mmCIF file of C-alpha atoms in Angstrom:
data_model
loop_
_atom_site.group_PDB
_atom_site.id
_atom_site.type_symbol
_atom_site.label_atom_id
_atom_site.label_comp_id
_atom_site.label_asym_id
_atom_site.label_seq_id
_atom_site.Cartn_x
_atom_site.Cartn_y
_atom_site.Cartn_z
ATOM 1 C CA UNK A 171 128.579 88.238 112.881
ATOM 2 C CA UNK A 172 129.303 91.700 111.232
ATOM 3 C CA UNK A 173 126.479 93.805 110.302
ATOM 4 C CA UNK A 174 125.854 95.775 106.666
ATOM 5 C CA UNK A 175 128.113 98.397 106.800
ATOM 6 C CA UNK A 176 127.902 101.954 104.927
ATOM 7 C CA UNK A 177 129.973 104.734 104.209
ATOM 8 C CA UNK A 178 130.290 107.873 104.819
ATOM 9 C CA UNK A 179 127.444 107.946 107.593
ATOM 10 C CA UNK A 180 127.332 111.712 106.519
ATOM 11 C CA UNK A 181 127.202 114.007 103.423
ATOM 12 C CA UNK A 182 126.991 117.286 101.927
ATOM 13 C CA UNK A 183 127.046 118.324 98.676
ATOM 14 C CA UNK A 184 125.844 121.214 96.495
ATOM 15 C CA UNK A 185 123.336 120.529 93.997
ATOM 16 C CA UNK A 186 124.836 119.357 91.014
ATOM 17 C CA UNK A 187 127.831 117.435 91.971
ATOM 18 C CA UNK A 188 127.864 114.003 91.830
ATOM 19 C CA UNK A 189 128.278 111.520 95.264
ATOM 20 C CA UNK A 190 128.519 108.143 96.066
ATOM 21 C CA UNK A 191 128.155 105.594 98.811
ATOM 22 C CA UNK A 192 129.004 102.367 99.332
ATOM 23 C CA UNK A 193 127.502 99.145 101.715
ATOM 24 C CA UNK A 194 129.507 96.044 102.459
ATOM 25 C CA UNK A 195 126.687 93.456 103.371
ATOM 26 C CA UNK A 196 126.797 90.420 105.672
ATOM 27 C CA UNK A 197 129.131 87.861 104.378
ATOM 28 C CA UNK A 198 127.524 85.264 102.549
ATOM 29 C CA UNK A 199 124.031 87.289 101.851
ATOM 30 C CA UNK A 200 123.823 86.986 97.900
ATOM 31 C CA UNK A 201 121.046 89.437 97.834
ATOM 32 C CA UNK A 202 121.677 93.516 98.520
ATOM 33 C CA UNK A 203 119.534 96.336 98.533
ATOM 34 C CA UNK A 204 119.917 100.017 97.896
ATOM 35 C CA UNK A 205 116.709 101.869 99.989
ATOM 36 C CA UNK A 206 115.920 105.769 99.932
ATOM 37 C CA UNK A 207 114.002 106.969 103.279
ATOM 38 C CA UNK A 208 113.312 110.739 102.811
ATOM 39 C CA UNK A 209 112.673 112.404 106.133
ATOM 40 C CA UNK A 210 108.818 111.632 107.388
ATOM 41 C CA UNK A 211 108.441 108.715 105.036
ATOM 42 C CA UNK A 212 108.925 105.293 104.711
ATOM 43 C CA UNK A 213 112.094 103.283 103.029
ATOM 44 C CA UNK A 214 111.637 102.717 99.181
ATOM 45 C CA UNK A 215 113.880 100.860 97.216
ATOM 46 C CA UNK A 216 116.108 102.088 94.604
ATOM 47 C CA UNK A 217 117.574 98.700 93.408
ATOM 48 C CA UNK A 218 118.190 94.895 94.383
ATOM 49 C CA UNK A 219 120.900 92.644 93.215
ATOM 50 C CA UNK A 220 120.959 89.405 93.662
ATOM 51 C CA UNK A 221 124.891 88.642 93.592
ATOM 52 C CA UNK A 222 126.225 90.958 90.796
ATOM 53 C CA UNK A 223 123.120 91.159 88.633
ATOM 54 C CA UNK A 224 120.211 93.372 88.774
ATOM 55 C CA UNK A 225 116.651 91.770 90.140
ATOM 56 C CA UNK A 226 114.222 95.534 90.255
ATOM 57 C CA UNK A 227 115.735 98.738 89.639
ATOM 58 C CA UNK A 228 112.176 99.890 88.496
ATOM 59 C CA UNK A 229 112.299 102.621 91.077
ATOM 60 C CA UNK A 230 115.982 104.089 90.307
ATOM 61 C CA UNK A 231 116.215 107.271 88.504
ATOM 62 C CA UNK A 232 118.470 106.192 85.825
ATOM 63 C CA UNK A 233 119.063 109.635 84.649
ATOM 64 C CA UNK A 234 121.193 110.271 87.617
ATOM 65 C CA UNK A 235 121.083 106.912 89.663
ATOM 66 C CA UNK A 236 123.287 104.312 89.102
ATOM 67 C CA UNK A 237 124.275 101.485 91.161
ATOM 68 C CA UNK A 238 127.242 98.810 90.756
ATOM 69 C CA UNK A 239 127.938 95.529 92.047
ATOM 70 C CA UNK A 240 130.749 94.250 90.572
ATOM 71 C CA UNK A 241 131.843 91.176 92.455
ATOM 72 C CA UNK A 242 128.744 90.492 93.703
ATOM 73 C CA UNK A 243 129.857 91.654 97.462
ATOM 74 C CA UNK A 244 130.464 95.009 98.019
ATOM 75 C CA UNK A 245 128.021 97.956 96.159
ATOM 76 C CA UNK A 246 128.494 101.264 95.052
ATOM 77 C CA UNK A 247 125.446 103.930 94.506
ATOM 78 C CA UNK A 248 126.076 106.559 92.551
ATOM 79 C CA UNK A 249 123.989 109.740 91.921
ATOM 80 C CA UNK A 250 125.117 112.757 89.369
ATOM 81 C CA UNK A 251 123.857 114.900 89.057
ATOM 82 C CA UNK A 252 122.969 115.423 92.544
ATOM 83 C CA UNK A 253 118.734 117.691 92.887
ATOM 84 C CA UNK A 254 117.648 119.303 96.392
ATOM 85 C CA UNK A 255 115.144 116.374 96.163
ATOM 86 C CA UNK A 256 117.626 113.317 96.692
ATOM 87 C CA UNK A 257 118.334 114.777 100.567
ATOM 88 C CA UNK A 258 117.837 111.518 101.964
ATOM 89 C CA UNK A 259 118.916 108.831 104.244
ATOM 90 C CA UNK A 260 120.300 106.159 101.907
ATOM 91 C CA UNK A 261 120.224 102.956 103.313
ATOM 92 C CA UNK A 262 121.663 99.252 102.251
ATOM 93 C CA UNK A 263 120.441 95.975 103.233
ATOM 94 C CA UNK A 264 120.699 92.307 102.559
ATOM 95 C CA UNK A 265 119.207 88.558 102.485
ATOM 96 C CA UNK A 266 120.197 85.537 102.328
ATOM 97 C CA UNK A 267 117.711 84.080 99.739
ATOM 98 C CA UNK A 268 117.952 80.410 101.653
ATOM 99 C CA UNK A 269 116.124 81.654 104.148
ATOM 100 C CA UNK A 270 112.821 81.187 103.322
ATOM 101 C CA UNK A 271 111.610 80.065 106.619
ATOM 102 C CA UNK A 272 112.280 83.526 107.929
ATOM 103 C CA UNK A 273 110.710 85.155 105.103
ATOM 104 C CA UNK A 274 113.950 86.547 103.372
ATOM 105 C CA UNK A 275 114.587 88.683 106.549
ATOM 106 C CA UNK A 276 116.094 91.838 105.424
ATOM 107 C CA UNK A 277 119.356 93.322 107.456
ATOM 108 C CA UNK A 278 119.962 97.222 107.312
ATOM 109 C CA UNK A 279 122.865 99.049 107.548
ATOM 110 C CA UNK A 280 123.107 102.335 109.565
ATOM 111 C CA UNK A 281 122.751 104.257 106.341
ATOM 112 C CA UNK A 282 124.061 107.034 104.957
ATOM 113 C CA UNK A 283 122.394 110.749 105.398
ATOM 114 C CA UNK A 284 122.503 113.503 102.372
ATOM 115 C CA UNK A 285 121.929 116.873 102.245
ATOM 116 C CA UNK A 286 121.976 118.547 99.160
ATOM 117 C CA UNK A 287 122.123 122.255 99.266
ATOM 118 C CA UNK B 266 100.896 98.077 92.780
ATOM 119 C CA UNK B 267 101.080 97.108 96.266
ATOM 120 C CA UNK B 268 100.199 100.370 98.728
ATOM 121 C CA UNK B 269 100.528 100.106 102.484
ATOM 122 C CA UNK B 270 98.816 101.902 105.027
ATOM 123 C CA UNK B 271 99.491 102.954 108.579
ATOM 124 C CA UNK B 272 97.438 104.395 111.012
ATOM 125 C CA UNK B 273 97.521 106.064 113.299
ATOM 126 C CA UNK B 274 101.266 108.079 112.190
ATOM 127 C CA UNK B 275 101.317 110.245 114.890
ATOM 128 C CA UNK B 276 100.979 108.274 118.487
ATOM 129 C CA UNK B 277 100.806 109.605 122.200
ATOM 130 C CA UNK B 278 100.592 107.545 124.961
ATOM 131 C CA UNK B 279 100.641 107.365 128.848
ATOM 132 C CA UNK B 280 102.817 105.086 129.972
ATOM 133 C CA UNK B 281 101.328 101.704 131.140
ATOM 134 C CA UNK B 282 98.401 102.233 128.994
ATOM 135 C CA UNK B 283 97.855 99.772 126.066
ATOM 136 C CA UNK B 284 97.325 100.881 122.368
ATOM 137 C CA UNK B 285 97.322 99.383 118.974
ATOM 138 C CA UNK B 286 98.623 100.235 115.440
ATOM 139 C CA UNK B 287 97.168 98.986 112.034
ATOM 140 C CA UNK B 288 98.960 98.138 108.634
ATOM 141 C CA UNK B 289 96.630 97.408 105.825
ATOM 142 C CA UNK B 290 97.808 96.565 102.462
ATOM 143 C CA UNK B 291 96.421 96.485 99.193
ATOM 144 C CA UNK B 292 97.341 93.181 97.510
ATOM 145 C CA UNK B 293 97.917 89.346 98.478
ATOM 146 C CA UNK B 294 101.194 89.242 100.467
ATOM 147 C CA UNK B 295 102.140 86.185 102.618
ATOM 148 C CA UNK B 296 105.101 87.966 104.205
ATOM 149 C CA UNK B 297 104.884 91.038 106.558
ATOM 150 C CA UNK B 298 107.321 92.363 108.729
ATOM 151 C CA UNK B 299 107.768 95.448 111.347
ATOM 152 C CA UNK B 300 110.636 97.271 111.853
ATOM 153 C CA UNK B 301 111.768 100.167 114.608
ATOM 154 C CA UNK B 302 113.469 103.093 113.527
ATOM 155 C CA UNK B 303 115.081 105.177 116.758
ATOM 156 C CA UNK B 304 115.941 108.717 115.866
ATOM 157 C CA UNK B 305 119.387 109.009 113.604
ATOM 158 C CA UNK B 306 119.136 105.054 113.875
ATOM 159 C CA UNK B 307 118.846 102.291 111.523
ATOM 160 C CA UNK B 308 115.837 99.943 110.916
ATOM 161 C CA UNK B 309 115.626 97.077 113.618
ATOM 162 C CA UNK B 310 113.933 94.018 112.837
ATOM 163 C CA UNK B 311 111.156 93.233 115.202
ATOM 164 C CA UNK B 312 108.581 90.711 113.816
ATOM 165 C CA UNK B 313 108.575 88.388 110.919
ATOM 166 C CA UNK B 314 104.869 87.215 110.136
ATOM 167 C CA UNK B 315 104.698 84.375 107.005
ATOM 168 C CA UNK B 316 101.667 82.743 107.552
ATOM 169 C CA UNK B 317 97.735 83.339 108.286
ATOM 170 C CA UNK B 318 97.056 83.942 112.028
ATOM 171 C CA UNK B 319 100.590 84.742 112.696
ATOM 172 C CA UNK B 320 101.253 85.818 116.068
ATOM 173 C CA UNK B 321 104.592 86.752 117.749
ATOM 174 C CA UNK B 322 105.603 87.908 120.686
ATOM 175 C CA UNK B 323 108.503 89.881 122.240
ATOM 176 C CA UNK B 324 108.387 91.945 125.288
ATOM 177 C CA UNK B 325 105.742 94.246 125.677
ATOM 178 C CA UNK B 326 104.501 94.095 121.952
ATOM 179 C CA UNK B 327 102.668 91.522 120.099
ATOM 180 C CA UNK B 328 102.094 91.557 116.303
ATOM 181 C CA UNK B 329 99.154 89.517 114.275
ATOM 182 C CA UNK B 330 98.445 88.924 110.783
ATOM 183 C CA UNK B 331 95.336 88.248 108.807
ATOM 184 C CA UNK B 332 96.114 87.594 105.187
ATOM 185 C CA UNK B 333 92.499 87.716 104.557
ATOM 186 C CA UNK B 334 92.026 91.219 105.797
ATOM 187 C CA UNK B 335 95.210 92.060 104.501
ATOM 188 C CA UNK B 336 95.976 93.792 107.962
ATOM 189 C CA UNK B 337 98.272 93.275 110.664
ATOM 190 C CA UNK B 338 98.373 94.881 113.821
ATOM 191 C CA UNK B 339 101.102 96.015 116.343
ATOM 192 C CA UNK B 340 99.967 95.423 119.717
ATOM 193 C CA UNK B 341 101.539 97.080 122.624
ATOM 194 C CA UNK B 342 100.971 96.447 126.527
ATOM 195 C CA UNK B 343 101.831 98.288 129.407
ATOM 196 C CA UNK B 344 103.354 101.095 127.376
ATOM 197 C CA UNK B 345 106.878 102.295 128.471
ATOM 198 C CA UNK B 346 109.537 105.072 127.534
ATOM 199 C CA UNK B 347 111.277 102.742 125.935
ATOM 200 C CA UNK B 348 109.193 101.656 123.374
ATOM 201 C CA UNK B 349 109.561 105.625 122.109
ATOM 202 C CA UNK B 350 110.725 105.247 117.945
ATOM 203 C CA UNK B 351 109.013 105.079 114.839
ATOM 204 C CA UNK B 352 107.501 101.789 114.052
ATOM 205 C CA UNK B 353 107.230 100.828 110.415
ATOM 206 C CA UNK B 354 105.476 97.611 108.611
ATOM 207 C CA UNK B 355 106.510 96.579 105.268
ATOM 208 C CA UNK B 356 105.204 93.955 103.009
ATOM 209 C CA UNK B 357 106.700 91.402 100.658
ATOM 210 C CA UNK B 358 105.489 91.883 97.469
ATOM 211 C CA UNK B 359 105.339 88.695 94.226
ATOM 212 C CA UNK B 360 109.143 88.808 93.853
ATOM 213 C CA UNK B 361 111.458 87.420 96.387
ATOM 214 C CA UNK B 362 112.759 90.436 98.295
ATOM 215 C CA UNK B 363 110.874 92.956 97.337
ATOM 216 C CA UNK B 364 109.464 95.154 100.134
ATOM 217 C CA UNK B 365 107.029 98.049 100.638
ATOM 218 C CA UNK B 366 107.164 100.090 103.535
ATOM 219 C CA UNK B 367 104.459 101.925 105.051
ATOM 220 C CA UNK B 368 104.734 105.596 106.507
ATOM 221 C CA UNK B 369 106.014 105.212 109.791
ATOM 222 C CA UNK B 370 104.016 105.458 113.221
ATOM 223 C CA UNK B 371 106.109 107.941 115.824
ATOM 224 C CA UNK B 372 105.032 106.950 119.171
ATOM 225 C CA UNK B 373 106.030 108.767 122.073
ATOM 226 C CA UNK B 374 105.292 107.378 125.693
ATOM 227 C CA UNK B 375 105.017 109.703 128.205
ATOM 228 C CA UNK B 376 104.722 109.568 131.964
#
C-alpha cells in the first residue's frame, strides 16, 4: 500500500511570494490533514477535511492560508503572502474514519520543508 | 483547550540503561498515541492507546495509559543507539481526528 505522498520535499522562497504544496493521501482515506511542525516543536494542525469539505481549520491563518480539496483526494495548501515565520516543515496526513478500533490512526507523509528568507 | 505536556525534552542515556518519558494532558481524551520523528524524517507511528490501562508493547519500549491521571508514559528498556529520534505523544481531542501534539522528547543513547 502507497504511503501519503508530498511535494516538493524542499522549498525556498523570499518573503512575500506566495507557495504551495500538495499531498496525495492513501487511497481510500476520506479524511486528510494539513500539519505545521516548526523546528523544536511539535506538529499543529492547519486544517482537516473530511473528503472535500472542511471539518477544523480553526488554526489556519486565513489571511494568507488557504487550503483546497477539490475532489476530495488530492490537496493543495496554499500560503501568500509568504512571513519569515511560516519556515516550517509542512506535513500531510490521513485516516480512514472506519477505523475506530485503531483510534483513527493518523498516516504522515514525508512532508515538505520551507524556508522563507 | 486541550495542552499536552512532555517531560523530560531533552534526554541522555547510556546505553542498556532504562528510562522513562511522561505525557500529561489537560482534558478527558480516550485516545493517545506516540509517534518517532528521526532527523529530516517523517512521523512514525509507534503506539495506539484507546482505552484505560492500555499497555503495548514493541521491542524495547512499552507505553501505558491512565485516563484518570491523564498521563501516559513511554517506557524504554535496555536502551540502544537505535532508539536515538525524537519521540512525540499526541492526544485525540472531542472531534474525530483532531490531534494535539506535545513538544517532542530528543533522546540520544550513547555508549
Amino acid at each position: 500500500e502507497a504511503g501519503v505522498a508530498q511535494s516538493p520535499r524542499y522549498k525556498i522562497i523570499e518573503k512575500r511570494q506566495s507557495v504551495a504544496f500538495w499531498c496525495n493521501p492513501i487511497s481510500g482515506h476520506a479524511t486528510l490533514y494539513w500539519y505545521q511542525q516548526i523546528l523544536g516543536q511539535g506538529p499543529k494542525l492547519l486544517i482537516q477535511f473530511q473528503n472535500n469539505g472542511v471539518v477544523d481549520d480553526s488554526q489556519l491563518p486565513k489571511d494568507r492560508f488557504s487550503a483546497e480539496r477539490l475532489k476530495g483526494v488530492d490537496s493543495t495548501l496554499k500560503i501568500q503572502p509568504a512571513k519569515l515565520e511560516d519556515s516550517a516543515v509542512y506535513l500531510c496526513a490521513s485516516s480512514n474514519p472506519q477505523t475506530k478500533l485503531r483510534g483513527y490512526e493518523q498516516y504522515f507523509g514525508p512532508g515538505t520543508r520551507l524556508t522563507v528568507t | 483547550e486541550l495542552k499536552v505536556e512532555q517531560n523530560p525534552l531533552f534526554l541522555s542515556m547510556q546505553e542498556g540503561k532504562n528510562y522513562t518519558i511522561y505525557c500529561n494532558y489537560s482534558t478527558t481524551s480516550d485516545r493517545l498515541y506516540w509517534y518517532r520523528q528521526d532527523p529530516g524524517k517523517s512521523l512514525e507511528s509507534l503506539f495506539v492507546l484507546l482505552s484505560n490501562g492500555a499497555v503495548k508493547q514493541e521491542g524495547r519500549l512499552m507505553a501505558s495509559l491512565d485516563t484518570k491521571a491523564r498521563l501516559s508514559t513511554l517506557h524504554i528498556t535496555a536502551a540502544v543507539h537505535d532508539l536515538s529520534a525524537t519521540y512525540f505523544c499526541a492526544v485525540g481531542g472531542t472531534s474525530y481526528g483532531k490531534l494535539t501534539f506535545g513538544q517532542g522528547t530528543i533522546l540520544t543513547v550513547h555508549p
